[in-house]
CSV table of N, CA and C in Angstrom, one decimal:
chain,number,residue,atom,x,y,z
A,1,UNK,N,-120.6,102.5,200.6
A,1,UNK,CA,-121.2,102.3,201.9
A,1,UNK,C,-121.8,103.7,202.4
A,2,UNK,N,-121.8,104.9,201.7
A,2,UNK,CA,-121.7,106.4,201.9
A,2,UNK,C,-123.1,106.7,201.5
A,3,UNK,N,-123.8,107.4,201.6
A,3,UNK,CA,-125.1,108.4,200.9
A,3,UNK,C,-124.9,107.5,199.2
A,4,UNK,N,-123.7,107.8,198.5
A,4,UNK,CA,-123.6,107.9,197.2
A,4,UNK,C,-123.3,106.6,196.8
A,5,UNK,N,-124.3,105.8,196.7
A,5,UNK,CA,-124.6,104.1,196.1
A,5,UNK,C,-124.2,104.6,194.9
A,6,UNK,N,-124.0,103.2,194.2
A,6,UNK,CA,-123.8,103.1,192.7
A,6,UNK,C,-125.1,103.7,192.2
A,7,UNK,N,-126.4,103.3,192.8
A,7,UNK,CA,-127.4,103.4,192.0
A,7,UNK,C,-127.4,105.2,192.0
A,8,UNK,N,-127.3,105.6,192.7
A,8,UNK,CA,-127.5,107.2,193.3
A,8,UNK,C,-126.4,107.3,192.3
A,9,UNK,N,-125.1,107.0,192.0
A,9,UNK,CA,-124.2,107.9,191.0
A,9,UNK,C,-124.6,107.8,189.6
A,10,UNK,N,-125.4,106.6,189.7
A,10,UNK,CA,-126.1,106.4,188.2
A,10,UNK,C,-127.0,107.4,187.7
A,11,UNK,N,-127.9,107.5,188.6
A,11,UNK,CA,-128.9,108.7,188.8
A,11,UNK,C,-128.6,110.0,188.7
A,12,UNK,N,-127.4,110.1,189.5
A,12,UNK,CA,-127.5,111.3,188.9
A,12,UNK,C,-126.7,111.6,188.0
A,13,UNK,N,-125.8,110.7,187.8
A,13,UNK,CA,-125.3,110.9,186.3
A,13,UNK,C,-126.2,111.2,184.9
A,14,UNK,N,-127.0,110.4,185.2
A,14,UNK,CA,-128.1,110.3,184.2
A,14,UNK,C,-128.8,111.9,184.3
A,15,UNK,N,-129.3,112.5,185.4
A,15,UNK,CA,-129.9,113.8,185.9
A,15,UNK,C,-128.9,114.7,184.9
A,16,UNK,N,-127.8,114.4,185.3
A,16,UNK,CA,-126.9,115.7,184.7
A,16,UNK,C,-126.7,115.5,183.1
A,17,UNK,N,-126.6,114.4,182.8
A,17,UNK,CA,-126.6,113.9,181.2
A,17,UNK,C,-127.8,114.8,180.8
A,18,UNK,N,-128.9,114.7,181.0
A,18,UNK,CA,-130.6,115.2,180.7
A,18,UNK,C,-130.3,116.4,181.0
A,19,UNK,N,-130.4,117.3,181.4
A,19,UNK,CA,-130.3,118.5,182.3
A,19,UNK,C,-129.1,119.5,181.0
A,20,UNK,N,-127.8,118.9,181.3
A,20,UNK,CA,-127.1,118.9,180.0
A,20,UNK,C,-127.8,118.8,178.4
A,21,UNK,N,-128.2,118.0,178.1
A,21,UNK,CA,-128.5,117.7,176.6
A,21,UNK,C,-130.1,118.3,176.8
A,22,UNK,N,-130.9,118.5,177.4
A,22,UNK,CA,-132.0,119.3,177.4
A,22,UNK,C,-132.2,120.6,177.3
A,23,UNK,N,-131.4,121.6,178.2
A,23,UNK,CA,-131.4,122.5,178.5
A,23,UNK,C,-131.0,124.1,177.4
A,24,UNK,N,-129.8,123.1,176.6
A,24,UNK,CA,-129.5,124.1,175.7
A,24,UNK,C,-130.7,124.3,174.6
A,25,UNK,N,-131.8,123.0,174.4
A,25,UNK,CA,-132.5,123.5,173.6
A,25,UNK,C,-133.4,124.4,173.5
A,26,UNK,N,-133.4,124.9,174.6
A,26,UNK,CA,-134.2,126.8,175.1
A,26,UNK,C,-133.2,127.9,175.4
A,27,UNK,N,-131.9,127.6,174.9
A,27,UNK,CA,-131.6,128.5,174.8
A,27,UNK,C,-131.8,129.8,173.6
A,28,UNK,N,-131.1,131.0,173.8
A,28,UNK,CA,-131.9,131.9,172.7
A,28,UNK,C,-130.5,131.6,171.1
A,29,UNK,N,-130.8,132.2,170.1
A,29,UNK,CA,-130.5,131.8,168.8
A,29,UNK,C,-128.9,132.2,169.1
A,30,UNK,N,-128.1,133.2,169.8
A,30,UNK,CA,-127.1,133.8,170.2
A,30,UNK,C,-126.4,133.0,171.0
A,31,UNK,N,-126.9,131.8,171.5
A,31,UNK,CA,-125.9,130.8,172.6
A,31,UNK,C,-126.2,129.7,172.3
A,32,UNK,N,-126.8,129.7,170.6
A,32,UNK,CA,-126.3,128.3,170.3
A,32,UNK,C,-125.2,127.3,170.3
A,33,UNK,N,-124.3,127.9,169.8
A,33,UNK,CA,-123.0,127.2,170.1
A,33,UNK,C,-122.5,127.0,171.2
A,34,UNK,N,-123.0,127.7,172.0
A,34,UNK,CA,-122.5,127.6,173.6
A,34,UNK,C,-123.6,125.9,174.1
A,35,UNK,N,-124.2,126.1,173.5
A,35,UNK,CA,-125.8,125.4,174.3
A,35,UNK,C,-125.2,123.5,173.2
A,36,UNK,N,-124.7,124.2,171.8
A,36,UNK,CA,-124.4,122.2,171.2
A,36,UNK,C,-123.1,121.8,172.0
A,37,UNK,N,-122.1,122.8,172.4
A,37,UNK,CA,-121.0,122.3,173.6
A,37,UNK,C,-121.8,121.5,174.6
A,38,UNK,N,-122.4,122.2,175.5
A,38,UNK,CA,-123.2,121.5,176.6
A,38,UNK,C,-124.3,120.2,176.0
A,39,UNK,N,-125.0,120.2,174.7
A,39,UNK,CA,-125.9,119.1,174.7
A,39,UNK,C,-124.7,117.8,174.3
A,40,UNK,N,-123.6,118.4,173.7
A,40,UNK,CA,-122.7,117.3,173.1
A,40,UNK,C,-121.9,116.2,174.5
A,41,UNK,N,-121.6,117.2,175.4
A,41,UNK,CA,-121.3,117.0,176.4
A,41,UNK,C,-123.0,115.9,177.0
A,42,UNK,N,-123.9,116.6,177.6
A,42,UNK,CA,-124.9,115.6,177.7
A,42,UNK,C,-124.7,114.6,177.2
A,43,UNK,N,-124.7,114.1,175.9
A,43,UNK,CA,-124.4,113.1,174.9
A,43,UNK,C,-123.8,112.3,175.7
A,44,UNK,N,-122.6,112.5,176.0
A,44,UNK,CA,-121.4,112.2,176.6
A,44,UNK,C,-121.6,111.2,177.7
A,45,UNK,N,-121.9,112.0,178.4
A,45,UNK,CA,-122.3,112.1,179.9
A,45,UNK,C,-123.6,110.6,179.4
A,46,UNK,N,-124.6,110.5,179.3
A,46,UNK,CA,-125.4,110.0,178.7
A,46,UNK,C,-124.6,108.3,178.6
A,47,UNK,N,-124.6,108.6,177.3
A,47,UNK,CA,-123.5,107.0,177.0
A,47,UNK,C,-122.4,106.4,178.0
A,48,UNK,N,-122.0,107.3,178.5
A,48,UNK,CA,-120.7,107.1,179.6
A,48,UNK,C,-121.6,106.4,180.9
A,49,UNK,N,-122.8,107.2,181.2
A,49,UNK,CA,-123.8,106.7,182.3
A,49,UNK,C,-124.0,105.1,182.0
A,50,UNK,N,-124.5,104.7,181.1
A,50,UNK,CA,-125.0,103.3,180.4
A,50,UNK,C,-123.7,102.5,180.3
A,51,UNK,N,-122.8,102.8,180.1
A,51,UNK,CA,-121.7,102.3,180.3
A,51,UNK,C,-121.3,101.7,181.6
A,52,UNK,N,-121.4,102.8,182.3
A,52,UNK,CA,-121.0,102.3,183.6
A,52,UNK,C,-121.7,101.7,184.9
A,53,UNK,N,-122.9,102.2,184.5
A,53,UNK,CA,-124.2,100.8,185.0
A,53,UNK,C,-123.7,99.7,184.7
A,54,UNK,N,-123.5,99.4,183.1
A,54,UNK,CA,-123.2,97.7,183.4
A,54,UNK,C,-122.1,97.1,183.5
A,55,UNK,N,-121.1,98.2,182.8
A,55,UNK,CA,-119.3,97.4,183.0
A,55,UNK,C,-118.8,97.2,184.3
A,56,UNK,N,-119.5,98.7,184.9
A,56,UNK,CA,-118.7,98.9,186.0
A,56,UNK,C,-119.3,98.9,187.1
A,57,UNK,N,-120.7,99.3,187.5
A,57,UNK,CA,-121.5,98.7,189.0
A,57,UNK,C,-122.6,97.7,188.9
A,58,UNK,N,-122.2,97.2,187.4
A,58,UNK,CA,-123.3,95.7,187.1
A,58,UNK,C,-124.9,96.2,187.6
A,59,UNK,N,-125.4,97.6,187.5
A,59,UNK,CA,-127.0,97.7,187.9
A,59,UNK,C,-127.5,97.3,186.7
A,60,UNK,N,-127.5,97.5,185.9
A,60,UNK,CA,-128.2,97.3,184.3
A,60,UNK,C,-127.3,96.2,183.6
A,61,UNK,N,-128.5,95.2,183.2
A,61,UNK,CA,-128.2,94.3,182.2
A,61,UNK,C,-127.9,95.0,180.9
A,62,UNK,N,-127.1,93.7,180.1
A,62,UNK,CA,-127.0,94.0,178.9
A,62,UNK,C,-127.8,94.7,178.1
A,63,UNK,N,-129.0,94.3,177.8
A,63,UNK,CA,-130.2,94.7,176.9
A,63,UNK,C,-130.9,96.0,177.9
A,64,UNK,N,-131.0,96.0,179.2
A,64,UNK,CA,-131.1,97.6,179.1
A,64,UNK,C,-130.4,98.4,178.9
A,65,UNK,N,-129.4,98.3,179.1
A,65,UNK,CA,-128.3,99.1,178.8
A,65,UNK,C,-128.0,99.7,177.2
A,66,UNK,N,-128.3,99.1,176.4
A,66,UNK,CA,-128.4,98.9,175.0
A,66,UNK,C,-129.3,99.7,174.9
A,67,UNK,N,-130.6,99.0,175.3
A,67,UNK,CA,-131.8,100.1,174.6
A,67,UNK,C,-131.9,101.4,175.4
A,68,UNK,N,-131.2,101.8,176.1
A,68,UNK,CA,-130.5,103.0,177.0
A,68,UNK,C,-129.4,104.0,175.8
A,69,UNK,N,-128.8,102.8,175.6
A,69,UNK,CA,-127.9,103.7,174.4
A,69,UNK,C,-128.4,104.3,173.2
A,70,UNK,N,-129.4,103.3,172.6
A,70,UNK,CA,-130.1,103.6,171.5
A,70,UNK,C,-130.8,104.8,171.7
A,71,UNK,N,-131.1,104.6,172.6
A,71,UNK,CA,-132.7,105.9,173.2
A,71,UNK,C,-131.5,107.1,172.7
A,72,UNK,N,-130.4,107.2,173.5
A,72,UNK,CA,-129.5,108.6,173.7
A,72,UNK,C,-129.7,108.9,172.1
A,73,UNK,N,-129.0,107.7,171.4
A,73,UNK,CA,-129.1,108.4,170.0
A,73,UNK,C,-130.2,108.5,169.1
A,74,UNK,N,-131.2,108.1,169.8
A,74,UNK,CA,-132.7,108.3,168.8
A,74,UNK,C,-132.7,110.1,169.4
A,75,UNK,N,-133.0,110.1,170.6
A,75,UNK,CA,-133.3,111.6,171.4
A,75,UNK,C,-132.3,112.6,170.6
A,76,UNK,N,-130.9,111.9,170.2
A,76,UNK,CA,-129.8,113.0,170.3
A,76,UNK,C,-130.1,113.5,168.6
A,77,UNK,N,-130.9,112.3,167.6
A,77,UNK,CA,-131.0,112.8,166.0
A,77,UNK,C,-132.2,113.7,166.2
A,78,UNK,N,-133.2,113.6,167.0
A,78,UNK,CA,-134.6,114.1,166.9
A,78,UNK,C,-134.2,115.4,167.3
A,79,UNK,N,-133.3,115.8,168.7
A,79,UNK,CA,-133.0,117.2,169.3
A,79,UNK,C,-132.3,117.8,168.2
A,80,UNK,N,-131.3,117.0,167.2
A,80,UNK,CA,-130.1,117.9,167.0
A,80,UNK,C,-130.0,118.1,165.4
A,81,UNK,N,-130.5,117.0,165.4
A,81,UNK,CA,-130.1,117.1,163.4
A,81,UNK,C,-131.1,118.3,162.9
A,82,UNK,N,-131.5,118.9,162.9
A,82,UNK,CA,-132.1,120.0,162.4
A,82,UNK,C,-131.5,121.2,162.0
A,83,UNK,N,-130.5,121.0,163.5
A,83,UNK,CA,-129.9,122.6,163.5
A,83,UNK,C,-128.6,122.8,162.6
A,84,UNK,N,-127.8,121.6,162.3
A,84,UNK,CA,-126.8,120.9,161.3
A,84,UNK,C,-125.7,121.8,162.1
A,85,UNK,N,-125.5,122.0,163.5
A,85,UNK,CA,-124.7,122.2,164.3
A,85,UNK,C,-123.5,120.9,164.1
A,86,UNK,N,-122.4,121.5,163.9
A,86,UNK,CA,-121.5,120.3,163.4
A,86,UNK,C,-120.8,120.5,165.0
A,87,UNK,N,-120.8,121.5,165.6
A,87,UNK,CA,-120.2,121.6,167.2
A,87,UNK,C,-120.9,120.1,168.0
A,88,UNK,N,-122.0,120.2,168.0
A,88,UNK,CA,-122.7,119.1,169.1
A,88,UNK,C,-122.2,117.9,168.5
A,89,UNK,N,-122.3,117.6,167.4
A,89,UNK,CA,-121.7,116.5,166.9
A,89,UNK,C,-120.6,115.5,167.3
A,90,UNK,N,-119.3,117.1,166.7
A,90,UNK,CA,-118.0,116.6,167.0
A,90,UNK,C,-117.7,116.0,168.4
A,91,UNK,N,-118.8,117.2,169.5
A,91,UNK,CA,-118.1,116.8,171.3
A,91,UNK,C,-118.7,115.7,171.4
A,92,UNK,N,-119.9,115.3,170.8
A,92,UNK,CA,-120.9,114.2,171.2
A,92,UNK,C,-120.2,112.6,170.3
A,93,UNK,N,-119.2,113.0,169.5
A,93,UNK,CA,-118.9,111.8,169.0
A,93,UNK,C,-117.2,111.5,169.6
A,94,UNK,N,-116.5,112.6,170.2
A,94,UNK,CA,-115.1,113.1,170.8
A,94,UNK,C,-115.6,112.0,172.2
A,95,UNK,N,-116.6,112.4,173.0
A,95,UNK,CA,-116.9,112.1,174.4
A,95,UNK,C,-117.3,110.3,174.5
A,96,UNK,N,-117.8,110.2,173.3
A,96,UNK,CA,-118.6,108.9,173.3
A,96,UNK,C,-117.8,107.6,173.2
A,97,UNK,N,-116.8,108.3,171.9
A,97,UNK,CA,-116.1,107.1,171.4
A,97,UNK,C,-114.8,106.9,173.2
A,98,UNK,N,-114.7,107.7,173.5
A,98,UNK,CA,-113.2,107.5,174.3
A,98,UNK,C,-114.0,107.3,175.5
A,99,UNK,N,-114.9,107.2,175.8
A,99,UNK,CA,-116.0,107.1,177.3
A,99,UNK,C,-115.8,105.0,177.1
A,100,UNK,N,-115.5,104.7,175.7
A,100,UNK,CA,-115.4,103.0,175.8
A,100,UNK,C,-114.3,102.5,176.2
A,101,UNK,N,-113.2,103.0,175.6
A,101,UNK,CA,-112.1,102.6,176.5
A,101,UNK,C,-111.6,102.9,177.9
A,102,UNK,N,-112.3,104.2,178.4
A,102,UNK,CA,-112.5,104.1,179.8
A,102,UNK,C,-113.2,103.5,180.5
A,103,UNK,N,-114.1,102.8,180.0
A,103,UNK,CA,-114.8,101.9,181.0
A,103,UNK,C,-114.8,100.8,180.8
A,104,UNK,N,-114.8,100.3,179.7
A,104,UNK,CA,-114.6,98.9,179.0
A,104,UNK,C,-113.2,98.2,178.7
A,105,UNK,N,-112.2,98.6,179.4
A,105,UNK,CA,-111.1,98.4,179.7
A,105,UNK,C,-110.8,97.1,180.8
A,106,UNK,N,-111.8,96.9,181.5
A,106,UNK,CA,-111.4,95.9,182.6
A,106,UNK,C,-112.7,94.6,182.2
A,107,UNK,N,-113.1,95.1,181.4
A,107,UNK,CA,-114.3,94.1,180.9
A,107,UNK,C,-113.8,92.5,180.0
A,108,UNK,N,-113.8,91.7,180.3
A,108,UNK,CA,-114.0,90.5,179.0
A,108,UNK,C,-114.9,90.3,178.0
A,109,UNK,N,-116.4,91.0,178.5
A,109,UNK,CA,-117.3,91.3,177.7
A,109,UNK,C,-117.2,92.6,176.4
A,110,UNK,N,-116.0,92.1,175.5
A,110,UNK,CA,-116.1,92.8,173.9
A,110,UNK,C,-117.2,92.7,173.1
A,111,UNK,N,-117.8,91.8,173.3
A,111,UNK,CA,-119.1,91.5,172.1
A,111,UNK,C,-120.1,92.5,172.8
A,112,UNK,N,-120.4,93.0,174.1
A,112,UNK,CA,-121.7,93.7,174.3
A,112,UNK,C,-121.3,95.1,174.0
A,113,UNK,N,-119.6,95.4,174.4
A,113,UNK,CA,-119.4,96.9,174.1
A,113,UNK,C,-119.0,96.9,172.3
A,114,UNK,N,-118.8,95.4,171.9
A,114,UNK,CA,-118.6,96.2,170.1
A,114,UNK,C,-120.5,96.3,169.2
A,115,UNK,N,-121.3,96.2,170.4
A,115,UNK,CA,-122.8,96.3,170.5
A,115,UNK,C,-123.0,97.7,170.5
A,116,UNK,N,-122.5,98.2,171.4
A,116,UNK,CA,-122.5,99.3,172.0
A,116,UNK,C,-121.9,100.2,170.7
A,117,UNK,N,-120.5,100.0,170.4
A,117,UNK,CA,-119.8,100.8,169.2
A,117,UNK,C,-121.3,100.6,167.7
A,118,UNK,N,-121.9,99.7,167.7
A,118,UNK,CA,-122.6,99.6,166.6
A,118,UNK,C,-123.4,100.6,166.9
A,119,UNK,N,-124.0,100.6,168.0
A,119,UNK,CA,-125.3,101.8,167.8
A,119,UNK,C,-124.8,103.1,167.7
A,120,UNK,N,-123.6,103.1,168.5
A,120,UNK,CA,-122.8,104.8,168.3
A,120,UNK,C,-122.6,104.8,166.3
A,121,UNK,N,-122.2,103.8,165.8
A,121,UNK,CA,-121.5,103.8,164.5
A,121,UNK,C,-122.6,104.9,163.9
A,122,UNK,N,-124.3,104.0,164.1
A,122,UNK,CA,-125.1,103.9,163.1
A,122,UNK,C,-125.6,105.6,163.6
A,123,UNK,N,-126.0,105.8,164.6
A,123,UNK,CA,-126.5,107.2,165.8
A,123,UNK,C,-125.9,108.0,164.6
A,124,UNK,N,-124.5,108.1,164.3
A,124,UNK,CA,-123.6,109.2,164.4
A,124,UNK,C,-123.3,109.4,163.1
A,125,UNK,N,-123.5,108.2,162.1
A,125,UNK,CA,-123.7,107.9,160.4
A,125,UNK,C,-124.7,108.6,160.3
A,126,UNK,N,-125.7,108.7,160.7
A,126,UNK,CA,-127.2,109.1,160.7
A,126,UNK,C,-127.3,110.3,160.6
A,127,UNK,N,-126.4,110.8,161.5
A,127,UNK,CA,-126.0,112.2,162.2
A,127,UNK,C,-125.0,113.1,160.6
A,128,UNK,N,-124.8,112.3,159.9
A,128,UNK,CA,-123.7,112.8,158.9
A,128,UNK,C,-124.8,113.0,158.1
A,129,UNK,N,-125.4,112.1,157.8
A,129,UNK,CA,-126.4,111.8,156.2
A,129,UNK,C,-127.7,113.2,156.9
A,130,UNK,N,-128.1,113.0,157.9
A,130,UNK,CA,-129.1,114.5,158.3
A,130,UNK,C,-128.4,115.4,158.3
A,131,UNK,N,-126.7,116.0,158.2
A,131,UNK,CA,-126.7,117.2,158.3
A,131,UNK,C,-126.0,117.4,156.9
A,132,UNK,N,-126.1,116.0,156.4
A,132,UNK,CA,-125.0,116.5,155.0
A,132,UNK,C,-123.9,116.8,155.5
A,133,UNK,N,-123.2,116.1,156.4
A,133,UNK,CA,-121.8,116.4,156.5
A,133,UNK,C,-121.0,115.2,156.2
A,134,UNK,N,-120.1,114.7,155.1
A,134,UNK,CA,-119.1,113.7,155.2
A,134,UNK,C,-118.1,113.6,155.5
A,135,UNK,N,-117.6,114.8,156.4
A,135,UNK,CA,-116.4,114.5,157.4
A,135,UNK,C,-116.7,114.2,158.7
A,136,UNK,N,-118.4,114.2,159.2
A,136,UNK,CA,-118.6,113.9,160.1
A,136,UNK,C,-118.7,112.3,159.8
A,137,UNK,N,-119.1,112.1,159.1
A,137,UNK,CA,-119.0,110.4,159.0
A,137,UNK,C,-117.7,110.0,159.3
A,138,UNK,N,-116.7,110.8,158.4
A,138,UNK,CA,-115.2,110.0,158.6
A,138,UNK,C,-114.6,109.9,159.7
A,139,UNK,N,-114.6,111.3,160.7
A,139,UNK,CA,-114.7,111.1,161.6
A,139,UNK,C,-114.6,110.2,162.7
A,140,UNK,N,-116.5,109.6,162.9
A,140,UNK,CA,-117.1,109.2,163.4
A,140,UNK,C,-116.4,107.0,162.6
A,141,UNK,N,-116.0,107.4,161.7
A,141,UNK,CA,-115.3,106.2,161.6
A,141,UNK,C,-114.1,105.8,162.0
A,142,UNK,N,-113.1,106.6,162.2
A,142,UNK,CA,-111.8,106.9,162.1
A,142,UNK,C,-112.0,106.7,163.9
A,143,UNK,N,-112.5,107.3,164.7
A,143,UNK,CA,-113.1,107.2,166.4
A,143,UNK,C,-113.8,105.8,166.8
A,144,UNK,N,-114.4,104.8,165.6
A,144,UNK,CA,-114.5,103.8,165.9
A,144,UNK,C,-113.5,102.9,165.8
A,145,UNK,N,-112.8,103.3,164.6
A,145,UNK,CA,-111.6,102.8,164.4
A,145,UNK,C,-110.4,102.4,165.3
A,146,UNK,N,-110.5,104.0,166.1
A,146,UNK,CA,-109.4,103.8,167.2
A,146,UNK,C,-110.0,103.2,168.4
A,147,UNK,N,-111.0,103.1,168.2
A,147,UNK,CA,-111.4,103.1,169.9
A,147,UNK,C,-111.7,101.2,169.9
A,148,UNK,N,-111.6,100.8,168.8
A,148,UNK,CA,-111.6,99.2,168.7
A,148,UNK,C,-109.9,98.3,168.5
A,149,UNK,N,-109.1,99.3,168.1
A,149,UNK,CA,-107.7,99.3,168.1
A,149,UNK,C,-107.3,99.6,169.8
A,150,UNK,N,-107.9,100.7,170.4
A,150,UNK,CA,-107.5,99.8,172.0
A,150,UNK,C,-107.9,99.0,172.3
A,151,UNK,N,-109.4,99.2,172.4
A,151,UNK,CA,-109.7,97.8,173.1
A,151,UNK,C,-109.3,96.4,172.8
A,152,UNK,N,-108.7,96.2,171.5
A,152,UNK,CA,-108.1,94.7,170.7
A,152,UNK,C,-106.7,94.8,172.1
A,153,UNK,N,-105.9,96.0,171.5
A,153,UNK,CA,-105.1,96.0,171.8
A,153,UNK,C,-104.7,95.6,173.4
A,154,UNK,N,-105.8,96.2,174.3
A,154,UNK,CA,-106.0,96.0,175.8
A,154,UNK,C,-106.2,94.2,175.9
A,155,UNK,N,-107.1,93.8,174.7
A,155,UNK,CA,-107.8,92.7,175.4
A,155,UNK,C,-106.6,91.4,175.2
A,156,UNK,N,-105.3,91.8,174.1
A,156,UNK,CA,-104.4,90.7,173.8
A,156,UNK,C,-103.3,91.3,174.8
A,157,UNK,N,-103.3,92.5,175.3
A,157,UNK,CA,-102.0,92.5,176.4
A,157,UNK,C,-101.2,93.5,176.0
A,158,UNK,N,-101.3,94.1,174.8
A,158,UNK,CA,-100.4,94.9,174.0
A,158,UNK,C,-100.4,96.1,174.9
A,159,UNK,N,-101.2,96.5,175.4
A,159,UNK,CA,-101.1,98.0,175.8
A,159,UNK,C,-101.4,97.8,177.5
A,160,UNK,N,-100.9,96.5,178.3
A,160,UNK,CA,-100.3,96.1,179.3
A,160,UNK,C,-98.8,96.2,179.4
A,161,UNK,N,-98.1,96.2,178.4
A,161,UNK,CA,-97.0,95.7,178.1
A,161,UNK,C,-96.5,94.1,178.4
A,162,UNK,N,-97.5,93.3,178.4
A,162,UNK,CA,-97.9,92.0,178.3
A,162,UNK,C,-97.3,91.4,177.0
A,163,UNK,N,-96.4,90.8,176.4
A,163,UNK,CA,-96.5,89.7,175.2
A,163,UNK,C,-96.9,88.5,175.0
């Protein structure tokens, strides 16, 4: 009821996600690493935004919110796979995977967030095979892994302490 509507926290989530994952790429060759912390983070921030538009203040449908996600990870192979920075990776696949069970936690809708886990799967596979890294695949599997093992686990009661 404040200045700060859903739509307005969306926004600017989204502002800071961009701003984050943009900004490091003008950084100079000496604060690279400092700069894939921050775009991984963006990353983050990013997917977590799209998330919570539709789980949690229902602004965005399904299918935008999707093609919202996709975008992150089309933008985030085109920005990043070049530099074979395994830092932006790791925080950008660390932030992503656990950004579902915090928001998709009160949801009955599993089929749009195990939508969601697909495009992260494929984003972040992608992200392995451009930098030549196969522990970033495993990873990135092992993070889908768990993060589908809460959410099963949330959705039958298990981790309510529900039987």
């Amino acid at each position: 009821s404040g200045w700060l509507t859903p739509i307005r926290q969306v926004l600017l989530a989204a502002g800071t996600g961009l701003a984050f994952f943009f900004i490091p790429q003008f950084f100079p060759k000496a604060e690279k690493e400092y700069g894939a912390l921050l775009a991984g983070a963006g990353t983050t921030i990013l997917h977590l935004t799209w998330l919570g538009a539709y789980f949690y203040h229902h602004i965005l449908g399904a299918n935008a919110a999707l093609v919202c996600a996709t975008l992150v990870g089309v933008f985030s192979l085109l920005a990043n796979f070049d530099k074979g920075n395994r830092i932006y990776v790791l925080v950008a696949m660390a932030g992503t995977y656990l950004s579902a069970p915090i928001v998709g936690y009160n949801t009955g809708e599993l089929s749009v967030l195990s939508i969601f886990l697909i495009i992260w799967n494929i984003s972040f596979s992608a992200a392995s095979l451009m930098n030549k890294r196969r522990d970033i695949m495993f990873i990135a599997s092992y993070y889908a892994v768990f993060t589908v093992l809460l959410l099963s686990g949330k959705s039958i009661g298990i981790l309510d302490g529900q039987t």
